[in-house]
Amino acid sequence: MNASAPFGSPGPLIDRFARSITYLRLSLTDRCDLRCTYCMPERMQFLPRADVLTLEEIYLAARAFMARGVRKIRLTGGEPLVRRDMIDLVRALGRHIGDDLDELTLTTNGTRLAEFAGDLADAGVRRINVSLDTRDPERFAALARRDMLGNVLAGIAAAREAGLAVKINTVALKGINEHEIADLVAWAHGEGYAITLIEVMPLGEVEGDRFDHYLPLDAVRHALEQRWTLVPSAARSGGPARYVDVVETGGRLGFITPLTGNFCEGCNRVRLTATGQLFMCLGGEGQVDLRAALRSDDREAALNDAFARAMGEKQERHDFAISGPGGRPRLARHMSVTGG
Ligand code: SAM
Ligand code: SF4
């Protein structure tokens, strides 16, 4: 990938609320080899392949962000590891670690991690998030609509062997995994992994009604406190999670509470979709077309203009509510478009 290509004149990204944007979530694809019921329908309508940025364009976009002060990049999707040749991009970005970039990381469902863990570590990745909502094979097959728990567990083990620090992400779902959460925490901590719980968010149409499975994390936390001593931690990962240390297990537990907690103050993130749409908020509609800027004849000017518009549009807080009128999600976009 061409590291010397022009990418616009630098200048920090600061929004109208004086928040500095230092963290980019980069979706490599909206496609996925699983179909988690809370994330997407079985017959998901994926973005047309012709609209998707090339890996070269994604790299160029990442360089443009780095030139404007972004220090952390998380690769996501859809499932980032299903994009062909994605490891070339990881290697190209990895060369900036320690220079323009503090951290390159990714969020994965783990199904292909056994294959790629070593390459990711060699490219400079040090920490990864792996999504795992259940360790029960039948529940996994029902929830992800694919019988692939074995691949995921093998992937997690391979990541550890490759020296990657693993954090497990678990969406808390009423009536599905709520009674397994304490066991998941105990398992993760026993294996030496941190674990973060996430409230289900109303993004995109899925077959069921998300409200049926919405589980506020304050209730989960209360239940865990009956079993363990949770000590609030000052630790921050640069993302929206708030942490506690679990005294009895010695492990760290995070909570991401977009619906019940303060999620937006101090937000330092933007998200670029696989088709080059820049979303300033996971829970908002505002977007700026970076693909047009990247493909413009005067790329530098177009990028500067696009970034200025983006910072003017970043909203103060998200628009989440579990559903809008008629029980439909407020935001039509699926999480797999922007990544987690
Ligand atoms: N496929 C990868 C994975 O599952 O880790 C990366 C993309 S996935 C969209 C990122 C994270 O978003 C996962 O942890 C997933 O559980 C979570 N997620 C997906 N849909 C969600 C929703 N509606 N509410 C809350 N979290 C969601
Ligand atoms: Fe795929 Fe991740 Fe969505 Fe599950 S949560 S369907 S693994 S993108």
Short mmCIF file of C-alpha atoms and ligand atoms in Angstrom, two decimals:
data_model
loop_
_atom_site.label_atom_id
_atom_site.label_comp_id
_atom_site.label_asym_id
_atom_site.label_seq_id
_atom_site.Cartn_x
_atom_site.Cartn_y
_atom_site.Cartn_z
CA MET A 1 0.00 0.00 0.00
CA ASN A 2 1.26 3.42 -0.95
CA ALA A 3 2.30 5.14 2.28
CA SER A 4 3.34 8.38 0.58
CA ALA A 5 0.02 9.07 -1.15
CA PRO A 6 -1.42 12.54 -0.38
CA PHE A 7 -4.14 12.45 2.22
CA GLY A 8 -5.10 16.04 2.97
CA SER A 9 -3.48 18.65 5.16
CA PRO A 10 -3.39 17.78 8.85
CA GLY A 11 -5.39 19.48 11.58
CA PRO A 12 -6.96 17.90 14.65
CA LEU A 13 -10.54 16.67 14.56
CA ILE A 14 -12.50 18.56 17.22
CA ASP A 15 -16.28 18.68 17.28
CA ARG A 16 -18.69 21.45 18.34
CA PHE A 17 -18.64 20.16 21.90
CA ALA A 18 -14.82 20.38 22.13
CA ARG A 19 -14.43 16.60 21.97
CA SER A 20 -11.23 15.47 20.23
CA ILE A 21 -11.62 12.55 17.85
CA THR A 22 -8.73 10.18 18.41
CA TYR A 23 -10.37 6.80 17.85
CA LEU A 24 -11.55 5.39 14.51
CA ARG A 25 -13.63 2.27 14.10
CA LEU A 26 -13.08 0.98 10.62
CA SER A 27 -15.49 -1.51 9.11
CA LEU A 28 -13.80 -3.75 6.52
CA THR A 29 -17.02 -5.39 5.38
CA ASP A 30 -20.66 -5.59 6.45
CA ARG A 31 -20.71 -9.30 5.58
CA CYS A 32 -20.54 -12.01 8.20
CA ASP A 33 -20.39 -15.78 8.53
CA LEU A 34 -22.76 -15.71 11.53
CA ARG A 35 -26.30 -14.31 11.79
CA CYS A 36 -26.67 -13.32 15.46
CA THR A 37 -30.39 -12.87 15.96
CA TYR A 38 -30.07 -9.48 17.71
CA CYS A 39 -27.72 -8.16 15.00
CA MET A 40 -29.16 -9.12 11.62
CA PRO A 41 -31.92 -11.15 9.97
CA GLU A 42 -31.17 -14.54 8.38
CA ARG A 43 -31.69 -13.06 4.92
CA MET A 44 -29.59 -9.99 5.45
CA GLN A 45 -29.40 -7.52 2.57
CA PHE A 46 -25.69 -6.76 2.36
CA LEU A 47 -24.21 -3.64 0.77
CA PRO A 48 -23.47 -4.03 -2.97
CA ARG A 49 -19.88 -5.22 -3.41
CA ALA A 50 -19.29 -2.57 -6.08
CA ASP A 51 -19.85 0.15 -3.44
CA VAL A 52 -17.28 -1.21 -1.00
CA LEU A 53 -13.96 0.64 -0.64
CA THR A 54 -10.86 -1.18 -1.82
CA LEU A 55 -8.32 -2.08 0.86
CA GLU A 56 -6.06 0.60 -0.66
CA GLU A 57 -8.80 3.21 -0.19
CA ILE A 58 -9.42 2.08 3.38
CA TYR A 59 -5.72 2.45 4.06
CA LEU A 60 -5.74 5.93 2.55
CA ALA A 61 -8.71 6.90 4.68
CA ALA A 62 -6.93 5.59 7.78
CA ARG A 63 -3.85 7.67 6.89
CA ALA A 64 -6.05 10.74 6.55
CA PHE A 65 -7.43 10.15 10.04
CA MET A 66 -3.97 9.57 11.49
CA ALA A 67 -2.79 12.83 9.96
CA ARG A 68 -5.60 14.51 11.91
CA GLY A 69 -4.78 13.06 15.28
CA VAL A 70 -6.46 9.64 15.35
CA ARG A 71 -4.21 7.42 17.51
CA LYS A 72 -6.31 4.27 17.83
CA ILE A 73 -7.94 2.19 15.11
CA ARG A 74 -10.27 -0.73 15.68
CA LEU A 75 -11.06 -2.95 12.69
CA THR A 76 -14.58 -4.29 12.74
CA GLY A 77 -17.52 -5.21 10.53
CA GLY A 78 -19.58 -7.37 9.81
CA GLU A 79 -16.83 -9.85 10.41
CA PRO A 80 -13.46 -8.25 9.59
CA LEU A 81 -11.68 -11.59 9.21
CA VAL A 82 -13.93 -12.72 6.34
CA ARG A 83 -12.71 -9.95 4.03
CA ARG A 84 -10.25 -11.42 1.56
CA ASP A 85 -6.67 -10.12 1.91
CA MET A 86 -7.58 -8.07 4.99
CA ILE A 87 -4.28 -9.15 6.54
CA ASP A 88 -2.45 -6.96 3.97
CA LEU A 89 -4.27 -3.94 5.36
CA VAL A 90 -3.55 -5.00 8.95
CA ARG A 91 0.16 -5.24 8.10
CA ALA A 92 0.15 -1.84 6.38
CA LEU A 93 -1.58 -0.18 9.31
CA GLY A 94 0.58 -2.07 11.80
CA ARG A 95 3.67 -0.33 10.40
CA HIS A 96 2.36 2.94 11.89
CA ILE A 97 2.20 1.62 15.45
CA GLY A 98 4.58 3.48 17.72
CA ASP A 99 4.68 6.35 15.26
CA ASP A 100 1.32 7.78 14.08
CA LEU A 101 -0.67 5.14 15.89
CA ASP A 102 -0.79 4.03 19.53
CA GLU A 103 -2.94 1.00 18.94
CA LEU A 104 -4.38 -1.19 16.21
CA THR A 105 -6.97 -3.65 17.37
CA LEU A 106 -10.00 -5.52 16.13
CA THR A 107 -13.38 -6.90 17.11
CA THR A 108 -14.15 -10.34 15.78
CA ASN A 109 -16.63 -13.15 16.22
CA GLY A 110 -13.62 -15.48 16.44
CA THR A 111 -14.69 -18.05 13.84
CA ARG A 112 -11.52 -17.49 11.77
CA LEU A 113 -9.21 -16.44 14.55
CA ALA A 114 -7.38 -19.76 14.71
CA GLU A 115 -6.22 -19.07 11.16
CA PHE A 116 -5.22 -15.43 11.67
CA ALA A 117 -4.15 -14.95 15.30
CA GLY A 118 -0.44 -15.42 14.55
CA ASP A 119 -0.53 -13.03 11.57
CA LEU A 120 -2.36 -10.41 13.60
CA ALA A 121 0.20 -10.60 16.39
CA ASP A 122 3.06 -10.40 13.87
CA ALA A 123 1.45 -7.28 12.37
CA GLY A 124 1.56 -5.50 15.73
CA VAL A 125 -1.92 -6.20 17.10
CA ARG A 126 -1.68 -6.69 20.87
CA ARG A 127 -5.30 -6.83 22.07
CA ILE A 128 -8.47 -8.10 20.47
CA ASN A 129 -12.13 -8.24 21.40
CA VAL A 130 -13.93 -11.49 20.72
CA SER A 131 -17.71 -11.60 20.88
CA LEU A 132 -19.11 -14.56 22.76
CA ASP A 133 -22.64 -14.55 24.17
CA THR A 134 -22.81 -18.17 25.33
CA ARG A 135 -20.60 -21.21 25.82
CA ASP A 136 -23.51 -23.59 25.39
CA PRO A 137 -23.24 -25.17 21.90
CA GLU A 138 -27.01 -25.40 21.34
CA ARG A 139 -27.67 -21.88 22.57
CA PHE A 140 -24.83 -20.63 20.41
CA ALA A 141 -26.21 -22.36 17.33
CA ALA A 142 -29.64 -20.85 17.99
CA LEU A 143 -28.35 -17.37 18.74
CA ALA A 144 -25.77 -17.13 15.94
CA ARG A 145 -27.85 -19.34 13.61
CA ARG A 146 -24.64 -21.23 12.82
CA ASP A 147 -23.12 -24.19 14.68
CA MET A 148 -19.66 -22.68 15.12
CA LEU A 149 -18.96 -22.46 18.85
CA GLY A 150 -16.04 -24.89 18.48
CA ASN A 151 -14.35 -22.64 15.91
CA VAL A 152 -14.78 -19.61 18.17
CA LEU A 153 -13.35 -21.33 21.25
CA ALA A 154 -10.42 -22.64 19.19
CA GLY A 155 -9.91 -19.12 17.86
CA ILE A 156 -9.83 -17.62 21.35
CA ALA A 157 -7.30 -20.22 22.48
CA ALA A 158 -5.16 -19.54 19.40
CA ALA A 159 -5.22 -15.82 20.14
CA ARG A 160 -3.94 -16.43 23.62
CA GLU A 161 -1.21 -18.72 22.31
CA ALA A 162 -0.19 -16.00 19.86
CA GLY A 163 0.26 -13.62 22.80
CA LEU A 164 -2.81 -11.48 22.14
CA ALA A 165 -4.68 -10.08 25.15
CA VAL A 166 -8.29 -11.20 24.72
CA LYS A 167 -11.35 -9.33 25.89
CA ILE A 168 -14.66 -11.12 25.61
CA ASN A 169 -17.72 -9.03 24.60
CA THR A 170 -21.07 -10.41 25.69
CA VAL A 171 -24.44 -8.93 24.79
CA ALA A 172 -26.77 -9.42 27.77
CA LEU A 173 -30.06 -10.90 26.58
CA LYS A 174 -33.09 -11.44 28.76
CA GLY A 175 -34.36 -15.00 28.56
CA ILE A 176 -31.42 -16.09 26.41
CA ASN A 177 -28.11 -15.84 28.25
CA GLU A 178 -29.03 -13.89 31.39
CA HIS A 179 -28.60 -16.91 33.65
CA GLU A 180 -25.26 -17.79 32.05
CA ILE A 181 -23.64 -14.38 32.49
CA ALA A 182 -22.06 -15.10 35.88
CA ASP A 183 -20.63 -18.37 34.52
CA LEU A 184 -19.26 -16.56 31.47
CA VAL A 185 -17.56 -14.02 33.72
CA ALA A 186 -16.11 -16.79 35.91
CA TRP A 187 -14.90 -18.69 32.84
CA ALA A 188 -13.34 -15.62 31.20
CA HIS A 189 -11.54 -14.58 34.36
CA GLY A 190 -10.40 -18.15 34.97
CA GLU A 191 -8.82 -18.15 31.50
CA GLY A 192 -7.22 -14.75 32.07
CA TYR A 193 -9.54 -12.75 29.79
CA ALA A 194 -11.30 -9.51 30.62
CA ILE A 195 -15.01 -9.48 29.80
CA THR A 196 -17.40 -6.65 28.96
CA LEU A 197 -21.17 -6.85 29.00
CA ILE A 198 -23.20 -4.85 26.45
CA GLU A 199 -26.84 -3.76 26.45
CA VAL A 200 -28.64 -4.70 23.25
CA MET A 201 -29.16 -1.63 21.05
CA PRO A 202 -32.08 -0.95 18.72
CA LEU A 203 -30.21 -0.90 15.42
CA GLY A 204 -31.87 -2.24 12.27
CA GLU A 205 -34.75 -4.63 11.75
CA VAL A 206 -34.33 -8.20 12.98
CA GLU A 207 -36.91 -10.98 13.04
CA GLY A 208 -37.89 -10.79 16.72
CA ASP A 209 -38.72 -7.86 18.94
CA ARG A 210 -35.54 -6.69 20.68
CA PHE A 211 -37.53 -5.33 23.58
CA ASP A 212 -38.37 -8.92 24.55
CA HIS A 213 -34.66 -9.53 25.16
CA TYR A 214 -33.55 -6.13 26.40
CA LEU A 215 -31.79 -6.58 29.74
CA PRO A 216 -30.66 -3.42 31.56
CA LEU A 217 -27.17 -3.93 32.90
CA ASP A 218 -27.90 -2.35 36.28
CA ALA A 219 -30.05 -5.44 36.97
CA VAL A 220 -27.22 -7.73 35.84
CA ARG A 221 -24.74 -5.87 37.98
CA HIS A 222 -27.02 -6.15 40.98
CA ALA A 223 -27.30 -9.92 40.45
CA LEU A 224 -23.51 -10.29 40.15
CA GLU A 225 -23.06 -8.32 43.37
CA GLN A 226 -24.97 -11.05 45.20
CA ARG A 227 -22.16 -13.45 44.26
CA TRP A 228 -19.02 -11.29 44.12
CA THR A 229 -17.46 -8.08 45.39
CA LEU A 230 -17.27 -5.56 42.54
CA VAL A 231 -14.83 -2.70 43.06
CA PRO A 232 -15.15 0.24 40.64
CA SER A 233 -11.97 0.66 38.62
CA ALA A 234 -10.47 3.82 37.14
CA ALA A 235 -9.35 1.78 34.11
CA ARG A 236 -10.42 3.08 30.67
CA SER A 237 -9.92 1.39 27.32
CA GLY A 238 -10.53 4.51 25.22
CA GLY A 239 -14.03 3.23 24.52
CA PRO A 240 -17.38 3.60 26.28
CA ALA A 241 -16.98 0.76 28.81
CA ARG A 242 -16.83 1.40 32.56
CA TYR A 243 -14.99 -1.21 34.61
CA VAL A 244 -15.04 -2.96 37.93
CA ASP A 245 -12.55 -5.41 39.39
CA VAL A 246 -14.07 -8.63 40.68
CA VAL A 247 -12.26 -9.32 43.95
CA GLU A 248 -12.95 -13.08 44.10
CA THR A 249 -11.89 -13.85 40.50
CA GLY A 250 -9.16 -11.23 40.22
CA GLY A 251 -10.49 -10.28 36.77
CA ARG A 252 -11.85 -7.13 35.15
CA LEU A 253 -15.47 -6.71 34.14
CA GLY A 254 -16.78 -3.93 31.88
CA PHE A 255 -20.26 -2.55 31.31
CA ILE A 256 -21.37 -0.77 28.14
CA THR A 257 -24.69 0.86 28.89
CA PRO A 258 -25.84 3.00 25.96
CA LEU A 259 -29.46 2.89 27.09
CA THR A 260 -29.14 3.27 30.84
CA GLY A 261 -25.81 5.02 31.34
CA ASN A 262 -23.84 8.07 30.32
CA PHE A 263 -22.26 6.97 27.11
CA CYS A 264 -21.74 10.15 25.10
CA GLU A 265 -19.85 12.63 27.22
CA GLY A 266 -16.22 12.52 26.27
CA CYS A 267 -16.99 10.50 23.11
CA ASN A 268 -13.78 10.35 21.08
CA ARG A 269 -14.97 8.06 18.28
CA VAL A 270 -16.16 8.08 14.68
CA ARG A 271 -16.98 5.12 12.44
CA LEU A 272 -16.22 4.52 8.78
CA THR A 273 -18.36 1.95 6.98
CA ALA A 274 -17.02 -0.43 4.34
CA THR A 275 -18.54 1.81 1.66
CA GLY A 276 -16.81 4.90 3.01
CA GLN A 277 -19.69 6.55 4.86
CA LEU A 278 -18.42 8.32 7.95
CA PHE A 279 -20.81 8.09 10.90
CA MET A 280 -20.14 10.47 13.74
CA CYS A 281 -22.43 8.60 16.15
CA LEU A 282 -23.40 4.93 16.42
CA GLY A 283 -26.83 6.09 17.58
CA GLY A 284 -27.47 8.82 14.99
CA GLU A 285 -28.16 9.29 11.28
CA GLY A 286 -25.54 11.97 10.52
CA GLN A 287 -23.07 10.80 7.88
CA VAL A 288 -20.51 12.22 5.49
CA ASP A 289 -19.44 10.57 2.23
CA LEU A 290 -15.71 9.98 2.53
CA ARG A 291 -15.64 7.67 -0.50
CA ALA A 292 -16.53 10.57 -2.79
CA ALA A 293 -13.77 12.61 -1.17
CA LEU A 294 -11.24 9.78 -1.51
CA ARG A 295 -12.12 9.39 -5.20
CA SER A 296 -12.22 13.12 -5.91
CA ASP A 297 -9.70 14.66 -8.35
CA ASP A 298 -8.71 17.12 -5.64
CA ARG A 299 -8.59 14.64 -2.81
CA GLU A 300 -6.90 16.90 -0.30
CA ALA A 301 -9.49 19.65 -0.59
CA ALA A 302 -12.34 17.17 -0.65
CA LEU A 303 -11.08 15.40 2.48
CA ASN A 304 -10.61 18.67 4.34
CA ASP A 305 -14.14 19.69 3.44
CA ALA A 306 -15.57 16.29 4.42
CA PHE A 307 -13.81 16.31 7.81
CA ALA A 308 -14.96 19.86 8.54
CA ARG A 309 -18.57 18.87 7.77
CA ALA A 310 -18.23 15.75 9.90
CA MET A 311 -17.05 17.69 12.94
CA GLY A 312 -19.89 20.19 12.46
CA GLU A 313 -22.40 17.33 12.41
CA LYS A 314 -21.28 15.18 15.33
CA GLN A 315 -24.25 15.20 17.68
CA GLU A 316 -24.02 15.74 21.42
CA ARG A 317 -25.60 12.42 22.29
CA HIS A 318 -27.18 9.36 20.69
CA ASP A 319 -30.86 8.96 19.78
CA PHE A 320 -31.26 5.44 21.17
CA ALA A 321 -34.51 4.32 22.65
CA ILE A 322 -35.38 0.65 22.55
CA SER A 323 -37.96 1.29 19.85
CA GLY A 324 -39.78 4.05 18.01
CA PRO A 325 -43.47 4.24 17.10
CA GLY A 326 -44.97 0.83 16.27
CA GLY A 327 -42.10 -0.96 18.00
CA ARG A 328 -39.75 -0.37 15.06
CA PRO A 329 -36.12 0.52 15.76
CA ARG A 330 -35.39 4.24 15.64
CA LEU A 331 -32.36 3.59 13.45
CA ALA A 332 -32.80 1.46 10.34
CA ARG A 333 -29.09 0.76 10.05
CA HIS A 334 -27.77 -2.55 11.41
CA MET A 335 -24.81 -2.72 13.79
CA SER A 336 -22.97 -4.77 11.14
CA VAL A 337 -22.81 -1.66 8.90
CA THR A 338 -20.86 0.49 11.32
CA GLY A 339 -19.32 -2.19 13.52
CA GLY A 340 -19.64 -2.25 17.29
N1 SAM B 1 -18.64 -9.58 13.84
C1 SAM B 1 -17.81 -9.03 14.84
C2 SAM B 1 -18.28 -9.44 16.21
O1 SAM B 1 -19.36 -9.99 16.34
O2 SAM B 1 -17.53 -9.20 17.15
C3 SAM B 1 -17.67 -7.52 14.77
C4 SAM B 1 -18.89 -6.73 14.46
S1 SAM B 1 -20.22 -6.86 15.63
C5 SAM B 1 -21.42 -5.82 14.88
C6 SAM B 1 -19.56 -5.91 16.97
C7 SAM B 1 -20.24 -6.09 18.30
O3 SAM B 1 -21.55 -5.56 18.20
C8 SAM B 1 -20.41 -7.53 18.76
O4 SAM B 1 -19.89 -7.63 20.08
C9 SAM B 1 -21.89 -7.76 18.76
O5 SAM B 1 -22.28 -8.64 19.77
C10 SAM B 1 -22.41 -6.36 18.97
N2 SAM B 1 -23.77 -6.13 18.48
C11 SAM B 1 -24.31 -6.41 17.28
N3 SAM B 1 -25.60 -5.99 17.20
C12 SAM B 1 -25.86 -5.40 18.39
C13 SAM B 1 -27.00 -4.74 18.94
N4 SAM B 1 -28.12 -4.59 18.24
N5 SAM B 1 -26.91 -4.26 20.21
C14 SAM B 1 -25.76 -4.38 20.93
N6 SAM B 1 -24.65 -4.98 20.46
C15 SAM B 1 -24.70 -5.49 19.22
FE1 SF4 B 2 -21.89 -11.16 12.60
FE2 SF4 B 2 -20.89 -9.82 14.66
FE3 SF4 B 2 -23.39 -9.32 13.79
FE4 SF4 B 2 -22.90 -11.63 14.99
S1 SF4 B 2 -22.71 -9.58 15.91
S2 SF4 B 2 -24.02 -11.35 13.05
S3 SF4 B 2 -20.85 -12.05 14.37
S4 SF4 B 2 -21.53 -8.94 12.69
#
